[in-house]
Amino acid sequence: MFPVTEDPILSVRNLKKHYPITQGILSRQVGAAKAVDGISFDIAEGETLGLVGESGCGKSTAASSIIRLEEATEGEVIFNGGDRAGRSRNGDGSHPNDVTTFDDEELKAFRRDAQMIFQDPSSSLDPRMTVGSSVAELLLVHGMTDKQRRREIVEDLLERVGLEAEYYDRYPHEFSGGQKQRIALARALVLNPEFIVADEPVSALDVSIRAEILSLLNDIQEEFGLSMLFISHDMSVVREVCDRVAVMYLGEIVEIGDTDEVFSNPQHPYTEALLSAIPRPDPSAQRENIELKGTVPSPTNPPSGCKFHTRCHMVIQSDEFDLEQERWRALLTFRDRVRSGEVDPESIREALALENDDPSSIDDETIKQELRMEFDLAEELYDPEAESILQDALDALADGRIEDANEQLSTFTTPCEKEVPQETDHGNGHLSSCLRNKPETEHGAPLADD
Ligand code: ADP
Ligand code: MG
């Protein structure tokens, strides 16, 4: 089901975080936002796992559920619970090291061992306190009463994150964004943790200093033997720091593997699309540019089957048609937009009439052409059968018969919206969940090499 690491420091199993959606004065639950919907992975000692995906796909929710800033809805987060710790499951099947069931005392110990770094470094620094005392405060909370000793430890740490011991007595506002992130890192390190979650730690920083902070993270991680969950929406950042990478889409992990493997041989179209967004130094070596249109759909009402099918450039064609892949994608998008009521021929008619000196010239033909253009449907589809259905649908639309248009367009279906993809194992812990990777390639050829 997922690549299992021997003696992992962290094992996440089928983790879910659903936010209830309530209505009315009785706050009746009417639905749920499935922000994280069953993710599983391991992190080995000293390893950095990247969690990557667009904004809104559930990365931060995963992080805060793992570190227990929020309560998970379901699943396990087993920390330090491998054989190494000599711990096995309780009689009832629960695990003694499951963070989601820790009591206050266990949680306090966990909060020492596991630290978090956020996108905005100011969020962990009190503007009214010197940065030194902000960092030293944690030592006091965890029982170090010797003030001089605290100061020594913090001064040393400030130097190790590339600052100066004298900065101890300065205030947060005296520092740049990059320096503040260094201080936040010192604060995360002061209790000598084993595990750090870094949620977009360089996204808010000036591009010119990102590389410095990433290389600092790399050095510190090695020096302290840290394990890390590194969250980013940016594949090029992930490549700098991560040993392995998990690609997340709409609450699920769609691909996971060694960073080199995933970058050189991506198996999921979503991963391909994220990779193609990375600027390349040599434009001639550029792979096909795949544009990810729109945004991540709402987790309240996620698409059926493969959740990525509404945006996937590789969405599988039904056997009845033979279209260019691009047109097939366009047809399905058109179908979905008409179905959701977003296509309004009347407003197109009015808009065209406004632009035109002779509004009477805006006939049905013009509307249909406009729709084809807007939805990238070509003047005529290559497949005559598909073209004839599309024509009927466009006629119906221009005529205001929306139901008829919907009925015509519902002829276009894809296996991707019906079947939930299972994980395919590509070896070496490289897994992906895409219908096209099914072993018996009943849905056409496997992903083409580029
Ligand atoms: P990311 O960090 O990948 O950008 P988030 O974890 O912040 O994504 O959000 C994932 C999804 O969960 C989004 O659709 C977001 O709107 C939703 N979400 C986050 N927090 C809450 C909350 N407290 N209540 C309801 N929905 C939430
Ligand atoms: Mg986030």
GROMACS .gro file of C-alpha atoms and ligand atoms in nm:
model
  478
    1MET     CA    1   0.000   0.000   0.000
    2PHE     CA    2   0.288   0.238   0.074
    3PRO     CA    3   0.664   0.205   0.090
    4VAL     CA    4   0.752   0.077   0.437
    5THR     CA    5   1.072   0.199   0.597
    6GLU     CA    6   1.255  -0.014   0.851
    7ASP     CA    7   1.272   0.145   1.194
    8PRO     CA    8   1.109   0.469   1.087
    9ILE     CA    9   1.106   0.762   1.326
   10LEU     CA   10   0.758   0.850   1.206
   11SER     CA   11   0.485   0.635   1.053
   12VAL     CA   12   0.170   0.800   0.930
   13ARG     CA   13  -0.111   0.555   0.858
   14ASN     CA   14  -0.435   0.640   0.680
   15LEU     CA   15  -0.441   0.986   0.836
   16LYS     CA   16  -0.761   1.183   0.779
   17LYS     CA   17  -0.867   1.531   0.877
   18HIS     CA   18  -1.226   1.617   0.786
   19TYR     CA   19  -1.361   1.957   0.886
   20PRO     CA   20  -1.733   1.939   0.956
   21ILE     CA   21  -1.954   2.181   0.765
   22THR     CA   22  -2.249   2.284   0.976
   23GLN     CA   23  -2.568   2.472   0.909
   24GLY     CA   24  -2.841   2.646   1.106
   25ILE     CA   25  -2.870   2.738   1.472
   26LEU     CA   26  -2.836   2.377   1.578
   27SER     CA   27  -2.511   2.349   1.382
   28ARG     CA   28  -2.631   2.037   1.213
   29GLN     CA   29  -2.351   1.877   1.016
   30VAL     CA   30  -2.435   1.889   0.646
   31GLY     CA   31  -2.106   1.778   0.504
   32ALA     CA   32  -1.731   1.769   0.549
   33ALA     CA   33  -1.426   1.927   0.394
   34LYS     CA   34  -1.195   1.629   0.346
   35ALA     CA   35  -0.876   1.831   0.371
   36VAL     CA   36  -0.664   1.521   0.436
   37ASP     CA   37  -0.825   1.200   0.321
   38GLY     CA   38  -0.615   0.897   0.409
   39ILE     CA   39  -0.244   0.953   0.368
   40SER     CA   40   0.027   0.705   0.467
   41PHE     CA   41   0.406   0.732   0.469
   42ASP     CA   42   0.715   0.666   0.676
   43ILE     CA   43   1.010   0.889   0.754
   44ALA     CA   44   1.342   0.726   0.838
   45GLU     CA   45   1.592   0.862   1.085
   46GLY     CA   46   1.794   1.142   0.931
   47GLU     CA   47   1.569   1.153   0.625
   48THR     CA   48   1.387   1.448   0.471
   49LEU     CA   49   1.053   1.370   0.309
   50GLY     CA   50   0.902   1.640   0.091
   51LEU     CA   51   0.528   1.693   0.080
   52VAL     CA   52   0.445   1.886  -0.234
   53GLY     CA   53   0.131   2.007  -0.407
   54GLU     CA   54  -0.058   2.322  -0.499
   55SER     CA   55  -0.209   2.554  -0.246
   56GLY     CA   56  -0.522   2.405  -0.090
   57CYS     CA   57  -0.434   2.039  -0.139
   58GLY     CA   58  -0.403   1.971   0.234
   59LYS     CA   59  -0.033   1.999   0.317
   60SER     CA   60  -0.063   2.230   0.617
   61THR     CA   61  -0.358   2.035   0.752
   62ALA     CA   62  -0.152   1.717   0.727
   63ALA     CA   63   0.135   1.888   0.911
   64SER     CA   64  -0.076   2.023   1.193
   65SER     CA   65  -0.256   1.689   1.237
   66ILE     CA   66   0.077   1.506   1.253
   67ILE     CA   67   0.225   1.745   1.507
   68ARG     CA   68  -0.113   1.750   1.681
   69LEU     CA   69  -0.187   2.117   1.664
   70GLU     CA   70  -0.517   1.981   1.538
   71GLU     CA   71  -0.694   1.656   1.622
   72ALA     CA   72  -0.696   1.402   1.340
   73THR     CA   73  -1.032   1.257   1.235
   74GLU     CA   74  -0.889   0.912   1.176
   75GLY     CA   75  -0.561   0.728   1.141
   76GLU     CA   76  -0.234   0.686   1.329
   77VAL     CA   77   0.080   0.892   1.370
   78ILE     CA   78   0.336   0.664   1.529
   79PHE     CA   79   0.639   0.850   1.653
   80ASN     CA   80   0.957   0.667   1.747
   81GLY     CA   81   0.758   0.351   1.767
   82GLY     CA   82   0.963   0.119   1.552
   83ASP     CA   83   1.126  -0.195   1.682
   84ARG     CA   84   1.422   0.013   1.783
   85ALA     CA   85   1.215   0.153   2.067
   86GLY     CA   86   1.115  -0.199   2.161
   87ARG     CA   87   0.750  -0.106   2.144
   88SER     CA   88   0.483  -0.325   2.000
   89ARG     CA   89   0.110  -0.284   1.976
   90ASN     CA   90  -0.120  -0.306   2.275
   91GLY     CA   91  -0.362  -0.595   2.314
   92ASP     CA   92  -0.643  -0.388   2.161
   93GLY     CA   93  -0.440  -0.315   1.849
   94SER     CA   94  -0.363   0.045   1.942
   95HIS     CA   95  -0.003   0.164   1.944
   96PRO     CA   96   0.156   0.310   2.258
   97ASN     CA   97   0.343   0.563   2.049
   98ASP     CA   98   0.044   0.691   1.853
   99VAL     CA   99   0.060   1.070   1.881
  100THR     CA  100  -0.314   1.101   1.817
  101THR     CA  101  -0.384   0.922   2.148
  102PHE     CA  102  -0.110   1.082   2.363
  103ASP     CA  103  -0.215   1.215   2.703
  104ASP     CA  104  -0.093   1.555   2.831
  105GLU     CA  105   0.231   1.422   2.970
  106GLU     CA  106   0.319   1.225   2.656
  107LEU     CA  107   0.226   1.526   2.447
  108LYS     CA  108   0.463   1.747   2.644
  109ALA     CA  109   0.750   1.508   2.575
  110PHE     CA  110   0.648   1.489   2.208
  111ARG     CA  111   0.648   1.870   2.184
  112ARG     CA  112   1.013   1.864   2.281
  113ASP     CA  113   1.106   1.597   2.027
  114ALA     CA  114   0.905   1.734   1.735
  115GLN     CA  115   0.920   2.099   1.629
  116MET     CA  116   0.760   2.304   1.356
  117ILE     CA  117   0.885   2.588   1.139
  118PHE     CA  118   0.628   2.803   0.962
  119GLN     CA  119   0.618   3.007   0.645
  120ASP     CA  120   0.603   3.333   0.840
  121PRO     CA  121   0.896   3.338   1.084
  122SER     CA  122   0.739   3.625   1.280
  123SER     CA  123   0.460   3.392   1.391
  124SER     CA  124   0.692   3.216   1.635
  125LEU     CA  125   0.863   3.530   1.768
  126ASP     CA  126   0.713   3.768   2.022
  127PRO     CA  127   0.780   4.124   1.898
  128ARG     CA  128   0.815   4.251   2.255
  129MET     CA  129   1.083   4.000   2.354
  130THR     CA  130   1.447   3.995   2.253
  131VAL     CA  131   1.505   3.711   2.010
  132GLY     CA  132   1.744   3.551   2.259
  133SER     CA  133   1.485   3.531   2.531
  134SER     CA  134   1.225   3.406   2.281
  135VAL     CA  135   1.450   3.110   2.211
  136ALA     CA  136   1.569   3.066   2.573
  137GLU     CA  137   1.212   3.068   2.700
  138LEU     CA  138   1.159   2.713   2.570
  139LEU     CA  139   1.451   2.589   2.777
  140LEU     CA  140   1.297   2.743   3.086
  141VAL     CA  141   0.958   2.590   3.013
  142HIS     CA  142   1.124   2.252   2.989
  143GLY     CA  143   1.299   2.289   3.323
  144MET     CA  144   1.635   2.457   3.268
  145THR     CA  145   1.650   2.705   3.554
  146ASP     CA  146   2.012   2.818   3.512
  147LYS     CA  147   1.984   3.152   3.331
  148GLN     CA  148   2.350   3.176   3.236
  149ARG     CA  149   2.344   2.826   3.092
  150ARG     CA  150   2.035   2.911   2.888
  151ARG     CA  151   2.206   3.217   2.746
  152GLU     CA  152   2.516   3.019   2.651
  153ILE     CA  153   2.314   2.755   2.470
  154VAL     CA  154   2.113   3.013   2.277
  155GLU     CA  155   2.417   3.222   2.182
  156ASP     CA  156   2.588   2.912   2.050
  157LEU     CA  157   2.277   2.820   1.854
  158LEU     CA  158   2.249   3.170   1.703
  159GLU     CA  159   2.599   3.124   1.568
  160ARG     CA  160   2.522   2.781   1.432
  161VAL     CA  161   2.232   2.917   1.229
  162GLY     CA  162   2.460   3.181   1.077
  163LEU     CA  163   2.389   3.474   1.307
  164GLU     CA  164   2.595   3.632   1.584
  165ALA     CA  165   2.586   3.573   1.959
  166GLU     CA  166   2.542   3.947   2.017
  167TYR     CA  167   2.206   3.934   1.841
  168TYR     CA  168   2.066   3.775   2.157
  169ASP     CA  169   1.956   4.115   2.293
  170ARG     CA  170   1.796   4.247   1.976
  171TYR     CA  171   1.428   4.254   1.887
  172PRO     CA  172   1.258   4.078   1.594
  173HIS     CA  173   1.191   4.402   1.402
  174GLU     CA  174   1.566   4.460   1.371
  175PHE     CA  175   1.600   4.157   1.145
  176SER     CA  176   1.529   4.080   0.780
  177GLY     CA  177   1.294   3.799   0.677
  178GLY     CA  178   1.580   3.560   0.616
  179GLN     CA  179   1.740   3.639   0.952
  180LYS     CA  180   1.408   3.591   1.126
  181GLN     CA  181   1.374   3.250   0.966
  182ARG     CA  182   1.723   3.166   1.099
  183ILE     CA  183   1.605   3.268   1.447
  184ALA     CA  184   1.290   3.058   1.408
  185LEU     CA  185   1.517   2.768   1.315
  186ALA     CA  186   1.728   2.827   1.629
  187ARG     CA  187   1.408   2.825   1.830
  188ALA     CA  188   1.301   2.497   1.670
  189LEU     CA  189   1.641   2.343   1.747
  190VAL     CA  190   1.694   2.460   2.105
  191LEU     CA  191   1.527   2.159   2.268
  192ASN     CA  192   1.736   1.924   2.057
  193PRO     CA  193   1.444   1.768   1.867
  194GLU     CA  194   1.456   1.454   1.656
  195PHE     CA  195   1.197   1.562   1.405
  196ILE     CA  196   1.109   1.891   1.239
  197VAL     CA  197   0.813   1.983   1.024
  198ALA     CA  198   0.894   2.279   0.801
  199ASP     CA  199   0.582   2.420   0.635
  200GLU     CA  200   0.681   2.631   0.334
  201PRO     CA  201   0.983   2.772   0.523
  202VAL     CA  202   1.115   2.975   0.230
  203SER     CA  203   0.794   3.066   0.044
  204ALA     CA  204   0.763   3.406   0.212
  205LEU     CA  205   1.131   3.492   0.165
  206ASP     CA  206   1.294   3.696  -0.103
  207VAL     CA  207   1.403   3.472  -0.391
  208SER     CA  208   1.763   3.591  -0.351
  209ILE     CA  209   1.797   3.446  -0.001
  210ARG     CA  210   1.597   3.124  -0.044
  211ALA     CA  211   1.900   2.923  -0.149
  212GLU     CA  212   2.092   3.032   0.164
  213ILE     CA  213   1.815   2.921   0.397
  214LEU     CA  214   1.770   2.591   0.213
  215SER     CA  215   2.137   2.516   0.234
  216LEU     CA  216   2.133   2.607   0.605
  217LEU     CA  217   1.845   2.362   0.654
  218ASN     CA  218   2.046   2.094   0.476
  219ASP     CA  219   2.354   2.158   0.692
  220ILE     CA  220   2.160   2.169   1.017
  221GLN     CA  221   1.969   1.857   0.931
  222GLU     CA  222   2.291   1.668   0.876
  223GLU     CA  223   2.470   1.815   1.175
  224PHE     CA  224   2.184   1.740   1.414
  225GLY     CA  225   2.084   1.409   1.251
  226LEU     CA  226   1.731   1.540   1.214
  227SER     CA  227   1.439   1.381   1.038
  228MET     CA  228   1.226   1.627   0.852
  229LEU     CA  229   0.892   1.666   0.683
  230PHE     CA  230   0.947   1.946   0.436
  231ILE     CA  231   0.640   2.107   0.286
  232SER     CA  232   0.640   2.314  -0.030
  233HIS     CA  233   0.426   2.396  -0.332
  234ASP     CA  234   0.744   2.434  -0.536
  235MET     CA  235   0.910   2.129  -0.693
  236SER     CA  236   1.242   2.307  -0.744
  237VAL     CA  237   1.266   2.377  -0.371
  238VAL     CA  238   1.185   2.015  -0.289
  239ARG     CA  239   1.468   1.900  -0.512
  240GLU     CA  240   1.717   2.103  -0.307
  241VAL     CA  241   1.643   1.944   0.029
  242CYS     CA  242   1.445   1.620   0.006
  243ASP     CA  243   1.561   1.259  -0.007
  244ARG     CA  244   1.213   1.143  -0.095
  245VAL     CA  245   0.905   1.322  -0.210
  246ALA     CA  246   0.531   1.265  -0.167
  247VAL     CA  247   0.305   1.444  -0.414
  248MET     CA  248  -0.029   1.543  -0.268
  249TYR     CA  249  -0.353   1.624  -0.448
  250LEU     CA  250  -0.685   1.701  -0.283
  251GLY     CA  251  -0.609   1.527   0.044
  252GLU     CA  252  -0.436   1.223  -0.103
  253ILE     CA  253  -0.084   1.120  -0.194
  254VAL     CA  254  -0.082   1.042  -0.566
  255GLU     CA  255   0.288   0.960  -0.601
  256ILE     CA  256   0.577   0.891  -0.365
  257GLY     CA  257   0.938   0.790  -0.422
  258ASP     CA  258   1.303   0.888  -0.413
  259THR     CA  259   1.340   1.246  -0.526
  260ASP     CA  260   1.569   1.152  -0.816
  261GLU     CA  261   1.327   0.881  -0.932
  262VAL     CA  262   1.022   1.102  -0.915
  263PHE     CA  263   1.196   1.387  -1.095
  264SER     CA  264   1.348   1.177  -1.371
  265ASN     CA  265   1.062   0.934  -1.415
  266PRO     CA  266   0.734   1.081  -1.290
  267GLN     CA  267   0.444   0.834  -1.306
  268HIS     CA  268   0.148   1.053  -1.221
  269PRO     CA  269   0.023   1.322  -1.461
  270TYR     CA  270  -0.012   1.562  -1.167
  271THR     CA  271   0.356   1.517  -1.083
  272GLU     CA  272   0.440   1.574  -1.450
  273ALA     CA  273   0.240   1.894  -1.449
  274LEU     CA  274   0.411   2.022  -1.132
  275LEU     CA  275   0.751   1.937  -1.279
  276SER     CA  276   0.681   2.110  -1.605
  277ALA     CA  277   0.623   2.434  -1.413
  278ILE     CA  278   0.991   2.441  -1.309
  279PRO     CA  279   1.190   2.682  -1.523
  280ARG     CA  280   1.479   2.510  -1.694
  281PRO     CA  281   1.820   2.657  -1.760
  282ASP     CA  282   1.835   2.492  -2.103
  283PRO     CA  283   1.510   2.568  -2.287
  284SER     CA  284   1.581   2.315  -2.561
  285ALA     CA  285   1.575   2.040  -2.296
  286GLN     CA  286   1.237   2.158  -2.180
  287ARG     CA  287   0.979   1.890  -2.156
  288GLU     CA  288   0.637   1.956  -2.294
  289ASN     CA  289   0.486   2.245  -2.107
  290ILE     CA  290   0.179   2.121  -1.927
  291GLU     CA  291  -0.045   2.395  -1.808
  292LEU     CA  292  -0.235   2.323  -1.488
  293LYS     CA  293  -0.555   2.514  -1.545
  294GLY     CA  294  -0.778   2.633  -1.263
  295THR     CA  295  -0.725   2.556  -0.900
  296VAL     CA  296  -0.758   2.258  -0.669
  297PRO     CA  297  -1.131   2.174  -0.639
  298SER     CA  298  -1.301   2.208  -0.302
  299PRO     CA  299  -1.247   1.910  -0.069
  300THR     CA  300  -1.611   1.946   0.033
  301ASN     CA  301  -1.732   1.795  -0.290
  302PRO     CA  302  -1.432   1.628  -0.454
  303PRO     CA  303  -1.453   1.482  -0.806
  304SER     CA  304  -1.548   1.114  -0.828
  305GLY     CA  305  -1.306   0.839  -0.932
  306CYS     CA  306  -0.959   0.985  -0.966
  307LYS     CA  307  -0.986   1.326  -0.798
  308PHE     CA  308  -0.745   1.475  -1.052
  309HIS     CA  309  -0.953   1.379  -1.358
  310THR     CA  310  -1.116   1.723  -1.391
  311ARG     CA  311  -0.776   1.884  -1.462
  312CYS     CA  312  -0.569   1.596  -1.595
  313HIS     CA  313  -0.404   1.646  -1.935
  314MET     CA  314  -0.383   1.267  -1.973
  315VAL     CA  315  -0.746   1.195  -1.887
  316ILE     CA  316  -0.838   0.865  -2.054
  317GLN     CA  317  -1.061   0.869  -2.363
  318SER     CA  318  -1.362   0.648  -2.385
  319ASP     CA  319  -1.316   0.371  -2.643
  320GLU     CA  320  -1.586   0.512  -2.870
  321PHE     CA  321  -1.389   0.818  -2.970
  322ASP     CA  322  -1.057   0.890  -3.127
  323LEU     CA  323  -0.960   1.249  -3.061
  324GLU     CA  324  -0.643   1.441  -3.006
  325GLN     CA  325  -0.579   1.426  -2.632
  326GLU     CA  326  -0.600   1.804  -2.605
  327ARG     CA  327  -0.947   1.811  -2.764
  328TRP     CA  328  -1.068   1.528  -2.544
  329ARG     CA  329  -0.958   1.725  -2.240
  330ALA     CA  330  -1.136   2.034  -2.378
  331LEU     CA  331  -1.457   1.840  -2.445
  332LEU     CA  332  -1.474   1.705  -2.090
  333THR     CA  333  -1.406   2.050  -1.945
  334PHE     CA  334  -1.680   2.194  -2.166
  335ARG     CA  335  -1.920   1.920  -2.055
  336ASP     CA  336  -1.848   1.992  -1.687
  337ARG     CA  337  -1.887   2.369  -1.727
  338VAL     CA  338  -2.221   2.332  -1.903
  339ARG     CA  339  -2.335   2.085  -1.639
  340SER     CA  340  -2.245   2.320  -1.354
  341GLY     CA  341  -2.438   2.601  -1.523
  342GLU     CA  342  -2.128   2.814  -1.583
  343VAL     CA  343  -2.193   2.838  -1.956
  344ASP     CA  344  -2.458   3.097  -2.033
  345PRO     CA  345  -2.519   3.148  -2.407
  346GLU     CA  346  -2.748   3.445  -2.340
  347SER     CA  347  -2.480   3.646  -2.163
  348ILE     CA  348  -2.240   3.563  -2.447
  349ARG     CA  349  -2.502   3.691  -2.691
  350GLU     CA  350  -2.540   4.015  -2.495
  351ALA     CA  351  -2.166   4.065  -2.462
  352LEU     CA  352  -2.113   4.011  -2.835
  353ALA     CA  353  -2.402   4.245  -2.919
  354LEU     CA  354  -2.248   4.519  -2.705
  355GLU     CA  355  -1.918   4.490  -2.889
  356ASN     CA  356  -2.080   4.481  -3.226
  357ASP     CA  357  -2.211   4.773  -3.434
  358ASP     CA  358  -2.477   4.549  -3.577
  359PRO     CA  359  -2.627   4.342  -3.291
  360SER     CA  360  -2.865   4.171  -3.530
  361SER     CA  361  -2.566   3.992  -3.683
  362ILE     CA  362  -2.519   3.791  -3.359
  363ASP     CA  363  -2.690   3.476  -3.473
  364ASP     CA  364  -2.665   3.123  -3.334
  365GLU     CA  365  -2.370   3.045  -3.561
  366THR     CA  366  -2.169   3.326  -3.400
  367ILE     CA  367  -2.252   3.204  -3.051
  368LYS     CA  368  -2.147   2.850  -3.137
  369GLN     CA  369  -1.820   2.968  -3.284
  370GLU     CA  370  -1.756   3.179  -2.979
  371LEU     CA  371  -1.813   2.878  -2.751
  372ARG     CA  372  -1.579   2.662  -2.958
  373MET     CA  373  -1.313   2.927  -2.937
  374GLU     CA  374  -1.352   2.989  -2.568
  375PHE     CA  375  -1.335   2.619  -2.485
  376ASP     CA  376  -1.063   2.527  -2.730
  377LEU     CA  377  -1.292   2.289  -2.917
  378ALA     CA  378  -1.151   2.343  -3.268
  379GLU     CA  379  -1.361   2.444  -3.565
  380GLU     CA  380  -1.432   2.084  -3.631
  381LEU     CA  381  -1.344   1.780  -3.422
  382TYR     CA  382  -1.135   1.513  -3.589
  383ASP     CA  383  -1.373   1.235  -3.485
  384PRO     CA  384  -1.699   1.267  -3.687
  385GLU     CA  385  -1.909   1.092  -3.422
  386ALA     CA  386  -1.783   1.327  -3.150
  387GLU     CA  387  -1.826   1.626  -3.382
  388SER     CA  388  -2.187   1.540  -3.449
  389ILE     CA  389  -2.266   1.508  -3.075
  390LEU     CA  390  -2.088   1.836  -3.006
  391GLN     CA  391  -2.283   2.008  -3.282
  392ASP     CA  392  -2.612   1.890  -3.137
  393ALA     CA  393  -2.505   2.010  -2.794
  394LEU     CA  394  -2.401   2.351  -2.928
  395ASP     CA  395  -2.728   2.383  -3.122
  396ALA     CA  396  -2.921   2.307  -2.805
  397LEU     CA  397  -2.717   2.558  -2.606
  398ALA     CA  398  -2.761   2.838  -2.859
  399ASP     CA  399  -3.130   2.756  -2.857
  400GLY     CA  400  -3.147   2.782  -2.478
  401ARG     CA  401  -3.223   2.411  -2.437
  402ILE     CA  402  -2.968   2.352  -2.159
  403GLU     CA  403  -3.108   2.012  -2.056
  404ASP     CA  404  -3.073   1.881  -2.412
  405ALA     CA  405  -2.718   2.011  -2.428
  406ASN     CA  406  -2.636   1.833  -2.103
  407GLU     CA  407  -2.783   1.513  -2.232
  408GLN     CA  408  -2.578   1.525  -2.552
  409LEU     CA  409  -2.258   1.608  -2.369
  410SER     CA  410  -2.310   1.331  -2.114
  411THR     CA  411  -2.218   1.090  -2.397
  412PHE     CA  412  -1.861   1.194  -2.327
  413THR     CA  413  -1.738   0.996  -2.026
  414THR     CA  414  -1.401   0.882  -1.901
  415PRO     CA  415  -1.304   0.577  -1.692
  416CYS     CA  416  -1.113   0.825  -1.472
  417GLU     CA  417  -1.435   0.960  -1.324
  418LYS     CA  418  -1.574   0.616  -1.249
  419GLU     CA  419  -1.285   0.419  -1.108
  420VAL     CA  420  -1.072   0.503  -0.806
  421PRO     CA  421  -0.712   0.433  -0.906
  422GLN     CA  422  -0.518   0.180  -0.702
  423GLU     CA  423  -0.151   0.221  -0.619
  424THR     CA  424   0.099   0.085  -0.868
  425ASP     CA  425   0.442  -0.018  -0.742
  426HIS     CA  426   0.725   0.091  -0.971
  427GLY     CA  427   0.996  -0.060  -0.750
  428ASN     CA  428   1.235   0.098  -0.499
  429GLY     CA  429   0.949   0.242  -0.300
  430HIS     CA  430   0.823   0.440  -0.598
  431LEU     CA  431   0.441   0.428  -0.602
  432SER     CA  432   0.175   0.613  -0.792
  433SER     CA  433  -0.204   0.610  -0.822
  434CYS     CA  434  -0.316   0.659  -1.181
  435LEU     CA  435  -0.550   0.442  -1.386
  436ARG     CA  436  -0.316   0.463  -1.680
  437ASN     CA  437  -0.057   0.272  -1.479
  438LYS     CA  438  -0.277  -0.031  -1.431
  439PRO     CA  439  -0.066  -0.338  -1.506
  440GLU     CA  440  -0.299  -0.479  -1.770
  441THR     CA  441  -0.313  -0.161  -1.972
  442GLU     CA  442  -0.680  -0.188  -2.050
  443HIS     CA  443  -0.695   0.190  -2.074
  444GLY     CA  444  -0.445   0.225  -2.351
  445ALA     CA  445  -0.071   0.252  -2.355
  446PRO     CA  446   0.122   0.323  -2.037
  447LEU     CA  447   0.261   0.672  -1.991
  448ALA     CA  448   0.481   0.756  -2.280
  449ASP     CA  449   0.847   0.823  -2.214
  450ASP     CA  450   0.951   1.173  -2.299
  451ADP     P1  451  -0.227   2.369   0.177
  451ADP     O1  452  -0.144   2.385   0.300
  451ADP     O2  453  -0.185   2.254   0.090
  451ADP     O3  454  -0.239   2.495   0.098
  451ADP     P2  455  -0.448   2.344   0.362
  451ADP     O4  456  -0.412   2.226   0.446
  451ADP     O5  457  -0.422   2.477   0.421
  451ADP     O6  458  -0.377   2.331   0.220
  451ADP     O7  459  -0.603   2.336   0.323
  451ADP     C1  460  -0.658   2.220   0.264
  451ADP     C2  461  -0.806   2.238   0.246
  451ADP     O8  462  -0.871   2.237   0.374
  451ADP     C3  463  -0.847   2.369   0.181
  451ADP     O9  464  -0.955   2.345   0.095
  451ADP     C4  465  -0.890   2.454   0.296
  451ADP    O10  466  -0.988   2.547   0.256
  451ADP     C5  467  -0.949   2.352   0.391
  451ADP     N1  468  -0.938   2.395   0.532
  451ADP     C6  469  -0.824   2.425   0.598
  451ADP     N2  470  -0.848   2.457   0.726
  451ADP     C7  471  -0.984   2.448   0.741
  451ADP     C8  472  -1.075   2.468   0.851
  451ADP     N3  473  -1.032   2.505   0.972
  451ADP     N4  474  -1.208   2.449   0.827
  451ADP     C9  475  -1.252   2.410   0.706
  451ADP     N5  476  -1.172   2.388   0.599
  451ADP    C10  477  -1.041   2.407   0.616
  452MG      MG  478  -0.024   2.544   0.360
   0.00000   0.00000   0.00000
